[in-house]
Coordinates of C-alpha atoms in Angstrom, one line a residue:
Chain A
M1 CA -49.2 96.4 59.7
Q2 CA -48.7 99.8 61.1
E3 CA -51.0 101.3 63.6
N4 CA -51.7 105.0 63.1
K5 CA -52.5 107.2 65.9
K6 CA -54.7 110.3 65.5
G7 CA -51.7 112.7 65.4
S8 CA -49.9 110.8 62.7
K9 CA -53.0 110.8 60.6
A10 CA -52.7 114.6 60.4
V11 CA -49.1 114.3 59.6
K12 CA -49.9 111.8 56.9
W13 CA -52.3 114.2 55.1
I14 CA -50.0 117.2 55.5
L15 CA -47.2 115.3 53.9
I16 CA -49.4 114.0 51.1
S17 CA -50.6 117.5 50.5
I18 CA -47.0 118.8 50.3
C19 CA -46.2 116.2 47.8
V20 CA -49.2 116.7 45.7
I21 CA -48.7 120.5 45.6
F22 CA -45.0 120.1 44.8
V23 CA -45.7 117.6 42.0
F24 CA -48.6 119.7 40.6
F25 CA -46.5 122.9 40.4
M26 CA -43.2 121.4 39.3
L27 CA -44.4 118.6 37.0
I28 CA -48.1 118.7 36.0
L29 CA -48.4 122.5 35.5
P30 CA -45.5 122.6 32.9
L31 CA -47.2 119.8 31.0
I32 CA -50.5 121.7 31.0
T33 CA -48.7 124.8 29.9
V34 CA -47.3 123.1 26.8
I35 CA -50.8 121.9 25.8
T36 CA -52.6 125.2 26.4
E37 CA -49.9 127.3 24.7
A38 CA -49.9 125.0 21.8
L39 CA -53.6 125.3 21.3
R40 CA -53.7 129.1 22.0
S41 CA -54.4 130.1 18.4
G42 CA -56.8 127.3 17.7
W43 CA -56.7 123.8 16.3
E44 CA -55.9 124.9 12.7
T45 CA -52.7 126.7 13.6
Y46 CA -51.7 123.7 15.7
Q47 CA -52.2 121.4 12.8
K48 CA -50.3 123.6 10.5
A49 CA -47.4 123.8 13.0
V50 CA -47.1 120.0 13.5
T51 CA -47.4 119.2 9.8
D52 CA -44.9 121.8 8.8
E53 CA -42.2 120.4 6.5
Y54 CA -39.3 121.1 8.8
A55 CA -41.2 119.6 11.8
I56 CA -41.8 116.4 9.9
D57 CA -38.1 116.2 8.8
A58 CA -37.0 116.8 12.4
A59 CA -39.3 114.1 13.6
G60 CA -37.8 111.7 11.0
L61 CA -34.3 112.4 12.2
T62 CA -35.3 112.1 15.8
I63 CA -36.9 108.7 15.1
E64 CA -33.8 107.6 13.2
A65 CA -31.4 108.6 16.0
T66 CA -33.6 106.9 18.6
V67 CA -33.8 103.6 16.6
F68 CA -30.0 103.6 16.2
A69 CA -29.5 104.3 19.9
V70 CA -31.8 101.6 21.0
L71 CA -30.4 99.0 18.6
I72 CA -26.7 99.6 19.4
N73 CA -27.3 99.9 23.1
T74 CA -29.4 96.8 23.2
V75 CA -26.7 94.8 21.5
F76 CA -24.1 96.3 23.7
G77 CA -26.2 95.9 26.8
I78 CA -26.9 92.2 26.3
F79 CA -23.2 91.3 25.4
A80 CA -21.8 93.5 28.1
S81 CA -24.1 92.2 30.9
W82 CA -23.5 88.6 29.8
A83 CA -19.7 89.1 29.9
I84 CA -19.9 91.0 33.3
T85 CA -22.3 88.7 35.1
K86 CA -21.5 85.2 33.8
F87 CA -17.7 85.3 34.0
P88 CA -15.1 86.3 36.6
F89 CA -12.3 88.4 35.3
R90 CA -9.9 91.1 36.3
G91 CA -10.8 94.7 35.8
K92 CA -14.6 94.2 36.0
K93 CA -15.0 97.2 38.3
L94 CA -13.1 99.3 35.9
L95 CA -15.2 98.1 33.0
T96 CA -18.5 98.9 34.7
T97 CA -17.1 102.3 35.7
I98 CA -16.2 103.2 32.1
I99 CA -19.6 102.1 30.9
D100 CA -21.2 104.5 33.3
I101 CA -19.1 107.5 32.3
P102 CA -21.5 108.8 29.5
V103 CA -24.3 109.5 32.0
T104 CA -22.1 111.5 34.3
V105 CA -20.7 113.7 31.5
S106 CA -22.5 116.9 30.7
P107 CA -24.3 116.6 27.3
I108 CA -22.3 119.6 26.1
I109 CA -19.1 117.8 26.8
A110 CA -20.5 114.7 25.1
G111 CA -21.0 116.8 22.0
L112 CA -17.6 118.4 22.4
I113 CA -15.7 115.1 22.4
F114 CA -17.3 114.0 19.1
L115 CA -16.4 117.3 17.7
L116 CA -12.8 116.8 18.7
T117 CA -12.8 113.3 17.4
F118 CA -14.2 113.9 14.0
G119 CA -14.1 117.6 13.5
R120 CA -11.7 119.7 11.4
Q121 CA -8.8 119.8 14.0
S122 CA -8.9 116.0 14.5
P123 CA -5.9 114.0 13.2
I124 CA -8.3 111.7 11.4
Y125 CA -10.2 114.5 9.6
P126 CA -8.1 114.4 6.3
W127 CA -8.7 110.7 6.2
L128 CA -12.4 111.1 6.7
Q129 CA -12.4 113.7 4.0
D130 CA -10.7 111.2 1.6
L131 CA -13.4 108.7 2.3
G132 CA -16.1 111.4 1.8
L133 CA -17.5 110.8 5.3
Q134 CA -19.1 113.8 6.9
I135 CA -19.7 113.1 10.6
V136 CA -19.7 116.4 12.4
F137 CA -22.6 118.7 11.5
A138 CA -24.3 115.8 9.8
V139 CA -26.6 112.9 10.7
P140 CA -23.9 110.3 11.7
G141 CA -22.6 112.8 14.4
I142 CA -26.1 113.2 15.7
I143 CA -26.5 109.4 15.9
L144 CA -23.2 108.9 17.6
A145 CA -23.9 111.6 20.2
T146 CA -27.3 110.1 20.9
V147 CA -25.8 106.6 21.3
F148 CA -23.2 108.1 23.7
V149 CA -25.6 109.8 26.0
T150 CA -27.8 106.8 26.3
F151 CA -24.9 104.3 26.4
P152 CA -25.4 102.6 29.8
F153 CA -29.2 102.7 29.9
I154 CA -29.8 99.1 28.9
S155 CA -26.8 97.4 30.4
R156 CA -27.5 99.1 33.7
E157 CA -31.0 97.5 33.9
L158 CA -29.7 94.1 32.8
I159 CA -26.7 93.7 35.0
P160 CA -28.4 93.6 38.4
V161 CA -31.1 91.2 37.2
M162 CA -28.6 88.8 35.7
E163 CA -26.3 89.1 38.7
A164 CA -29.2 88.2 41.0
Q165 CA -30.1 85.2 38.9
G166 CA -26.6 83.7 39.2
T167 CA -24.9 81.4 36.8
E168 CA -26.0 77.9 38.0
E169 CA -28.8 77.4 35.5
E170 CA -26.5 78.4 32.6
E171 CA -23.8 76.2 33.9
A172 CA -26.1 73.2 34.0
A173 CA -27.4 73.9 30.5
A174 CA -23.8 74.2 29.2
L175 CA -22.8 70.9 30.9
M176 CA -25.7 69.2 29.2
G177 CA -24.4 70.4 25.9
A178 CA -26.4 73.5 25.1
G179 CA -24.8 76.1 22.9
G180 CA -24.3 79.7 23.9
F181 CA -27.2 81.1 21.9
T182 CA -29.6 78.4 23.1
I183 CA -28.7 79.0 26.7
F184 CA -29.3 82.7 26.2
R185 CA -32.6 82.3 24.5
K186 CA -34.0 79.5 26.7
I187 CA -32.6 80.4 30.1
T188 CA -31.3 83.9 30.4
F189 CA -33.7 85.8 28.2
P190 CA -36.9 84.8 30.1
H191 CA -35.4 86.2 33.3
I192 CA -34.3 89.5 31.8
K193 CA -37.0 90.3 29.3
W194 CA -38.8 92.9 31.5
A195 CA -35.6 94.5 32.5
L196 CA -34.6 94.7 28.9
L197 CA -37.8 96.2 27.8
Y198 CA -37.6 98.7 30.7
G199 CA -34.0 99.6 29.6
I200 CA -35.2 100.1 26.0
V201 CA -38.0 102.4 27.1
L202 CA -35.6 104.5 29.2
C203 CA -33.1 104.6 26.3
A204 CA -35.7 105.6 23.8
A205 CA -37.0 108.4 26.1
R206 CA -33.6 109.9 26.5
A207 CA -32.5 109.4 22.9
M208 CA -35.7 111.2 21.7
G209 CA -35.2 114.2 23.9
E210 CA -31.5 114.6 23.8
F211 CA -30.7 118.3 23.3
G212 CA -27.3 119.5 24.5
A213 CA -25.1 116.9 22.8
V214 CA -27.0 116.9 19.6
S215 CA -27.1 120.7 19.6
V216 CA -23.3 120.9 19.8
I217 CA -22.8 118.4 17.0
S218 CA -25.6 119.3 14.6
G219 CA -24.7 122.7 13.3
H220 CA -28.4 123.4 13.2
L221 CA -29.0 122.9 9.5
R222 CA -32.8 123.1 9.1
G223 CA -34.3 120.1 7.3
K224 CA -31.0 118.3 7.4
T225 CA -29.6 117.9 10.9
N226 CA -32.5 119.1 12.9
T227 CA -34.1 116.9 15.6
L228 CA -37.4 117.7 17.2
P229 CA -35.9 119.2 20.4
L230 CA -33.6 121.4 18.2
H231 CA -36.6 122.4 16.1
V232 CA -38.3 123.5 19.3
E233 CA -35.3 125.6 20.2
I234 CA -35.2 127.4 16.8
L235 CA -38.9 128.2 16.9
F236 CA -38.8 129.4 20.4
N237 CA -35.8 131.7 19.8
E238 CA -37.6 133.1 16.7
F239 CA -40.5 134.0 19.0
Q240 CA -42.8 131.6 17.2
Y241 CA -44.2 130.5 20.5
V242 CA -47.3 128.7 19.3
P243 CA -45.4 126.4 16.8
A244 CA -42.7 125.8 19.4
F245 CA -45.3 124.6 21.9
A246 CA -47.1 122.6 19.2
V247 CA -44.0 120.7 18.3
S248 CA -43.3 120.3 22.1
S249 CA -46.7 118.8 22.6
L250 CA -45.8 115.9 20.3
L251 CA -42.8 115.2 22.6
V252 CA -45.1 115.6 25.7
I253 CA -47.4 112.9 24.2
M254 CA -44.4 110.6 23.6
A255 CA -43.2 111.2 27.1
L256 CA -46.6 110.3 28.6
I257 CA -46.7 107.1 26.5
I258 CA -43.3 106.2 27.7
L259 CA -44.3 106.8 31.3
I260 CA -47.3 104.6 30.9
I261 CA -45.3 101.8 29.3
R262 CA -42.7 102.2 32.0
S263 CA -45.2 101.7 34.8
I264 CA -46.8 98.7 33.1
V265 CA -43.4 97.1 32.5
E266 CA -42.3 97.8 36.1
Y267 CA -45.6 96.4 37.5
R268 CA -45.2 93.2 35.3
G269 CA -41.5 92.9 36.2
K270 CA -42.3 93.0 39.9
K271 CA -45.0 90.4 39.5
A272 CA -42.7 88.1 37.5
Chain B
M1 CA -19.7 85.0 43.9
N2 CA -16.3 85.0 42.3
K3 CA -15.2 81.5 43.0
A4 CA -12.4 80.4 40.8
K5 CA -14.4 78.1 38.5
K6 CA -13.6 76.8 35.2
R7 CA -15.6 78.6 32.6
V8 CA -18.3 76.2 31.5
I9 CA -20.6 78.8 30.1
P10 CA -19.7 79.6 26.5
G11 CA -19.4 83.0 24.9
F12 CA -16.9 84.8 27.0
G13 CA -14.6 85.7 24.1
L14 CA -17.4 86.8 21.8
S15 CA -19.3 88.8 24.4
M16 CA -16.2 90.5 25.8
G17 CA -15.1 91.2 22.2
V18 CA -18.3 92.9 21.2
T19 CA -18.4 94.8 24.5
L20 CA -14.9 96.2 24.2
A21 CA -15.4 97.0 20.5
I22 CA -18.5 99.1 21.0
L23 CA -17.2 100.6 24.2
G24 CA -14.0 101.6 22.4
L25 CA -15.8 103.2 19.5
I26 CA -18.5 105.0 21.4
V27 CA -16.8 106.0 24.6
I28 CA -13.1 105.4 24.8
I29 CA -11.9 106.8 21.5
P30 CA -13.9 110.1 21.9
L31 CA -12.7 110.5 25.5
A32 CA -9.2 109.8 24.4
S33 CA -9.4 112.5 21.7
L34 CA -10.3 114.9 24.5
V35 CA -7.2 113.9 26.4
L36 CA -5.1 114.1 23.2
F37 CA -6.4 117.6 22.4
T38 CA -5.6 118.7 26.0
A39 CA -2.1 117.3 25.8
Q40 CA -1.4 119.7 22.9
M41 CA -2.3 122.7 25.1
D42 CA 0.0 124.6 27.4
F43 CA -0.8 124.3 31.1
S44 CA -0.4 128.1 31.5
E45 CA -2.9 128.5 28.7
I46 CA -5.4 126.3 30.4
I47 CA -5.0 128.2 33.6
E48 CA -5.4 131.5 31.8
I49 CA -8.7 130.4 30.2
I50 CA -10.3 128.9 33.3
T51 CA -9.4 131.9 35.5
R52 CA -11.1 134.4 33.2
K53 CA -13.6 136.4 35.2
R54 CA -16.5 135.4 33.1
V55 CA -15.6 131.7 33.4
L56 CA -15.1 131.9 37.1
A57 CA -18.5 133.6 37.5
S58 CA -20.1 130.8 35.5
F59 CA -18.6 128.2 37.8
Y60 CA -20.1 130.0 40.7
V61 CA -23.5 130.3 39.1
S62 CA -23.5 126.7 38.0
F63 CA -22.4 125.5 41.4
I64 CA -24.7 127.5 43.6
T65 CA -27.8 126.9 41.6
A66 CA -27.1 123.1 41.3
F67 CA -26.4 122.9 45.0
I68 CA -29.5 124.7 46.1
A69 CA -31.7 122.8 43.7
S70 CA -30.2 119.4 44.9
L71 CA -30.7 120.4 48.5
I72 CA -34.3 121.2 47.9
N73 CA -34.7 117.9 46.0
A74 CA -33.0 116.0 48.9
V75 CA -35.7 117.3 51.3
M76 CA -38.6 116.9 48.9
G77 CA -37.2 113.5 47.8
V78 CA -37.3 112.1 51.3
I79 CA -40.9 113.4 51.8
L80 CA -42.0 112.0 48.5
A81 CA -40.4 108.6 49.0
W82 CA -41.9 108.5 52.5
V83 CA -45.4 109.3 51.3
L84 CA -45.1 106.8 48.4
V85 CA -43.9 103.9 50.6
R86 CA -45.7 104.4 53.8
Y87 CA -49.1 105.8 52.9
D88 CA -52.1 104.8 50.8
F89 CA -54.2 107.3 49.0
P90 CA -56.1 107.8 45.8
F91 CA -54.0 108.2 42.6
K92 CA -50.9 107.1 44.4
R93 CA -49.7 105.2 41.3
V94 CA -50.2 108.3 39.2
L95 CA -48.0 110.3 41.6
D96 CA -45.4 107.6 41.6
G97 CA -45.4 107.5 37.8
M98 CA -45.2 111.3 37.5
I99 CA -41.9 111.3 39.4
E100 CA -40.2 109.9 36.4
L101 CA -41.4 112.6 34.1
P102 CA -38.2 114.6 34.1
F103 CA -36.5 111.5 32.6
A104 CA -39.1 111.1 29.9
L105 CA -39.7 114.7 29.0
P106 CA -37.1 116.2 26.6
T107 CA -35.2 118.9 28.5
A108 CA -35.8 121.5 25.9
V109 CA -39.6 121.1 26.3
A110 CA -39.3 121.4 30.1
G111 CA -37.2 124.5 29.6
I112 CA -39.6 126.4 27.4
A113 CA -42.6 125.3 29.5
L114 CA -41.0 126.5 32.7
T115 CA -40.0 129.7 31.0
A116 CA -43.5 130.4 29.8
L117 CA -44.9 129.6 33.3
T118 CA -42.4 131.8 35.3
A119 CA -42.0 134.7 32.9
D120 CA -43.8 138.0 33.9
T121 CA -46.8 137.0 31.7
G122 CA -46.9 133.4 32.9
A123 CA -49.3 131.9 35.5
I124 CA -46.7 131.6 38.2
G125 CA -44.5 134.5 37.1
S126 CA -47.2 137.1 37.2
F127 CA -48.1 136.0 40.8
F128 CA -44.6 136.5 42.1
E129 CA -44.3 139.7 40.1
Q130 CA -46.7 141.4 42.5
F131 CA -44.1 140.9 45.2
G132 CA -41.3 142.1 43.0
I133 CA -39.8 138.6 42.6
K134 CA -38.7 137.7 39.2
I135 CA -38.1 134.0 38.4
A136 CA -37.5 133.6 34.7
Y137 CA -34.2 135.1 33.5
T138 CA -32.7 135.1 37.1
R139 CA -30.8 132.6 39.1
I140 CA -34.0 131.6 40.8
G141 CA -35.2 130.5 37.4
I142 CA -32.1 128.4 36.8
T143 CA -32.7 126.8 40.2
V144 CA -36.3 126.0 39.3
A145 CA -35.3 124.3 36.1
L146 CA -32.7 122.3 38.0
I147 CA -35.2 121.3 40.7
F148 CA -37.4 119.9 37.9
I149 CA -34.4 117.9 36.4
G150 CA -33.3 116.5 39.7
I151 CA -36.7 115.4 41.2
P152 CA -36.4 111.7 40.4
F153 CA -32.9 111.1 41.8
V154 CA -33.4 111.3 45.6
V155 CA -36.9 109.7 45.4
R156 CA -35.7 106.7 43.5
S157 CA -32.6 106.1 45.7
V158 CA -34.5 106.5 49.0
Q159 CA -37.6 104.6 48.0
P160 CA -36.2 101.1 47.8
V161 CA -34.3 101.5 51.1
L162 CA -37.5 102.6 52.9
E163 CA -39.4 99.7 51.4
K164 CA -36.9 97.2 52.8
L165 CA -36.7 98.8 56.2
D166 CA -37.7 96.5 59.0
Y167 CA -40.8 97.7 60.9
S168 CA -39.8 95.9 64.1
Y169 CA -37.3 98.4 65.3
E170 CA -39.8 101.2 64.9
E171 CA -42.4 99.2 66.7
A172 CA -40.0 98.4 69.5
A173 CA -39.1 102.0 69.8
G174 CA -42.8 102.9 69.8
V175 CA -43.5 100.4 72.6
L176 CA -40.6 101.8 74.6
G177 CA -42.3 105.2 74.4
A178 CA -40.3 107.0 71.7
S179 CA -42.1 109.8 69.9
K180 CA -42.7 109.6 66.1
A181 CA -40.2 112.4 65.5
K182 CA -37.6 110.7 67.6
I183 CA -38.2 107.3 65.8
F184 CA -37.7 109.1 62.5
W185 CA -34.5 110.8 63.4
K186 CA -33.0 108.0 65.5
I187 CA -34.0 104.9 63.6
I188 CA -35.2 105.7 60.1
F189 CA -33.0 108.6 59.2
P190 CA -29.6 106.9 59.8
E191 CA -30.8 104.0 57.6
I192 CA -31.7 106.2 54.6
R193 CA -28.9 108.7 55.0
P194 CA -26.5 107.0 52.5
A195 CA -29.4 106.8 50.0
I196 CA -30.2 110.5 50.4
F197 CA -26.5 111.3 49.9
T198 CA -26.3 109.1 46.8
G199 CA -29.4 110.7 45.3
F200 CA -28.2 114.1 46.2
G201 CA -24.8 113.4 44.6
L202 CA -26.4 112.0 41.4
A203 CA -28.8 115.0 41.1
F204 CA -26.0 117.4 41.8
G205 CA -23.8 115.9 39.1
R206 CA -26.6 116.0 36.6
C207 CA -27.6 119.6 37.5
I208 CA -24.0 120.9 37.1
G209 CA -23.9 119.7 33.5
E210 CA -27.5 120.4 32.6
Y211 CA -28.0 122.5 29.5
G212 CA -31.3 122.0 27.7
S213 CA -33.8 123.0 30.4
V214 CA -31.6 125.9 31.7
V215 CA -30.7 127.9 28.5
F216 CA -34.3 129.1 27.9
I217 CA -35.0 130.1 31.5
A218 CA -31.6 131.5 32.4
G219 CA -31.5 134.6 30.2
N220 CA -27.8 133.9 29.8
M221 CA -26.5 137.2 31.1
P222 CA -22.7 137.1 31.5
Y223 CA -21.6 137.1 35.2
E224 CA -25.3 136.9 36.3
T225 CA -27.1 133.9 34.8
E226 CA -24.5 132.3 32.5
I227 CA -23.9 128.7 33.4
T228 CA -20.7 126.8 32.5
P229 CA -22.2 124.5 29.8
L230 CA -23.5 127.7 28.1
I231 CA -20.0 129.2 28.1
I232 CA -18.6 126.0 26.5
M233 CA -21.4 126.2 23.9
S234 CA -20.6 129.8 23.0
E235 CA -16.9 129.1 22.7
L236 CA -17.8 126.2 20.4
Q237 CA -19.9 128.5 18.3
E238 CA -16.9 130.7 17.8
Y239 CA -14.8 127.7 16.9
D240 CA -12.6 128.3 19.9
Y241 CA -12.1 124.6 20.7
T242 CA -9.2 125.3 23.0
S243 CA -11.1 127.4 25.4
A244 CA -14.1 125.0 25.2
T245 CA -11.9 122.1 26.0
A246 CA -10.1 123.8 28.9
I247 CA -13.4 124.7 30.6
A248 CA -14.9 121.3 29.9
L249 CA -12.0 119.7 31.6
V250 CA -12.7 121.5 34.8
M251 CA -16.3 120.4 34.6
L252 CA -15.3 116.8 33.9
L253 CA -12.9 116.7 36.9
F254 CA -15.6 118.1 39.1
S255 CA -18.3 115.6 38.1
F256 CA -15.8 112.7 38.4
A257 CA -15.1 113.9 42.0
V258 CA -18.8 114.0 42.7
L259 CA -19.2 110.5 41.3
F260 CA -16.3 109.2 43.3
A261 CA -17.8 110.6 46.5
V262 CA -21.1 108.9 45.6
N263 CA -19.3 105.6 45.0
I264 CA -17.5 105.7 48.3
V265 CA -20.8 106.3 50.2
Q266 CA -22.5 103.6 48.1
A267 CA -19.7 101.0 48.8
R268 CA -19.9 101.7 52.5
S269 CA -23.7 101.4 52.7
T270 CA -23.8 98.2 50.7
K271 CA -21.1 96.8 53.1
I272 CA -23.4 97.7 56.0
L273 CA -26.4 96.2 54.2
K274 CA -24.6 93.0 53.4
G275 CA -23.0 92.7 56.8
G276 CA -26.5 92.2 58.1
N277 CA -26.0 92.2 61.9
K278 CA -27.0 95.7 62.8

């Protein structure tokens, strides 16, 4: 191990202090602010704010969009990483680049492209009208935008793990006559389960909190197309600070739960 | 890896099919509609829109705040990664876990919390107010929000490299009488430089497009604190899809350029890592 001299011990504590101060002011203080502001007018106001009809509706839609994002991206992540890591083919680099596009695109642009695809000036809009499908300014649009912004989250966790594992075990199993699903369930899945769970956690976190893309596509209809983050925005802009922070505190709690799960999963994944 | 083998593992057709179908529906078709919509616009019209004074000012505000925030994060990211890898101290795992908070916390929540903190009445804002420094509703405020958003990027790209770094070179340099500072700049820094650059690039790309955390703290004054995503948003609220798309295009090209630069650096550094004999 490393041998520390006296001088470097001072350096050590200076650097640690810098980090602690930085993290305290930039990360912990904002969290504390949310909680204290939410409870400023007492527990009863807080309860009223979080059990408000609109807040509950918004929470429902947030959960719905998150569930869809996790489901679709899990299916995509598993199939895509299987195709990418188990087989050689041309254009692999291009495929992985396209998969990564959604995270590099500004959330506002993510919303914009769905507006252009399904909105009034889109060539398929009359067709959607005939079918009676309302996507923009409605729940399907919110779900699509949420899936888009979290698109690579799961495949990105799976691909490196499956690549590191190689293909030999699967090949052996296939040669012995195992079917595709059996191979996946018995051989691949045990290797990737922690990475998969980690990806799902990241995906859920982002899906729950997505603001920009959803804001573009939602049209802000209260009680209909309002997610929790959008509800926070409305309250804040109406100067209803206490309810805004009360609803935010729910999201803070969810964020903390996600962080705890994340560190457990990461710890387990490292051990495995 | 890519030896020309016969495919013994089943499921290529199915997995590729599902992959391309979902990718097409969620990513390719929507992006294609952006291209389609742009193709209907005149080039001169696009130029006219993106050279409007207010738009140009927003490019500048977005660029400068994202750049400064990412620079600060690059420095703090290296220090944080160093502390987390090299030192042991109480609550280290809590600190490590907190780094990820900006990924887990919805941006709108971060935005209103930072605004409340840094406004004149807030805990931090009232402190700086004494010196005549305003944070919320200025470019400083935007930068603060972007620092928050960008914290994890540099830490998480430098950390694994530091963890893998071989101690023996440092020891050798130490035995030969090199000072700690010299060891850092001559031995450690060159190794982590590509990772710093990657983290910086990713944070920068994210900050340029960031919307949720910034709108609340920015004050959104045209020419002063109006960022590009906000201009796109207000064009959309007026149903001016043409202007919104033209401005979005500039942003897209810029973020692709940043991503491309990051990829080149990454490709080079993995080559070095895989080459081994350094």
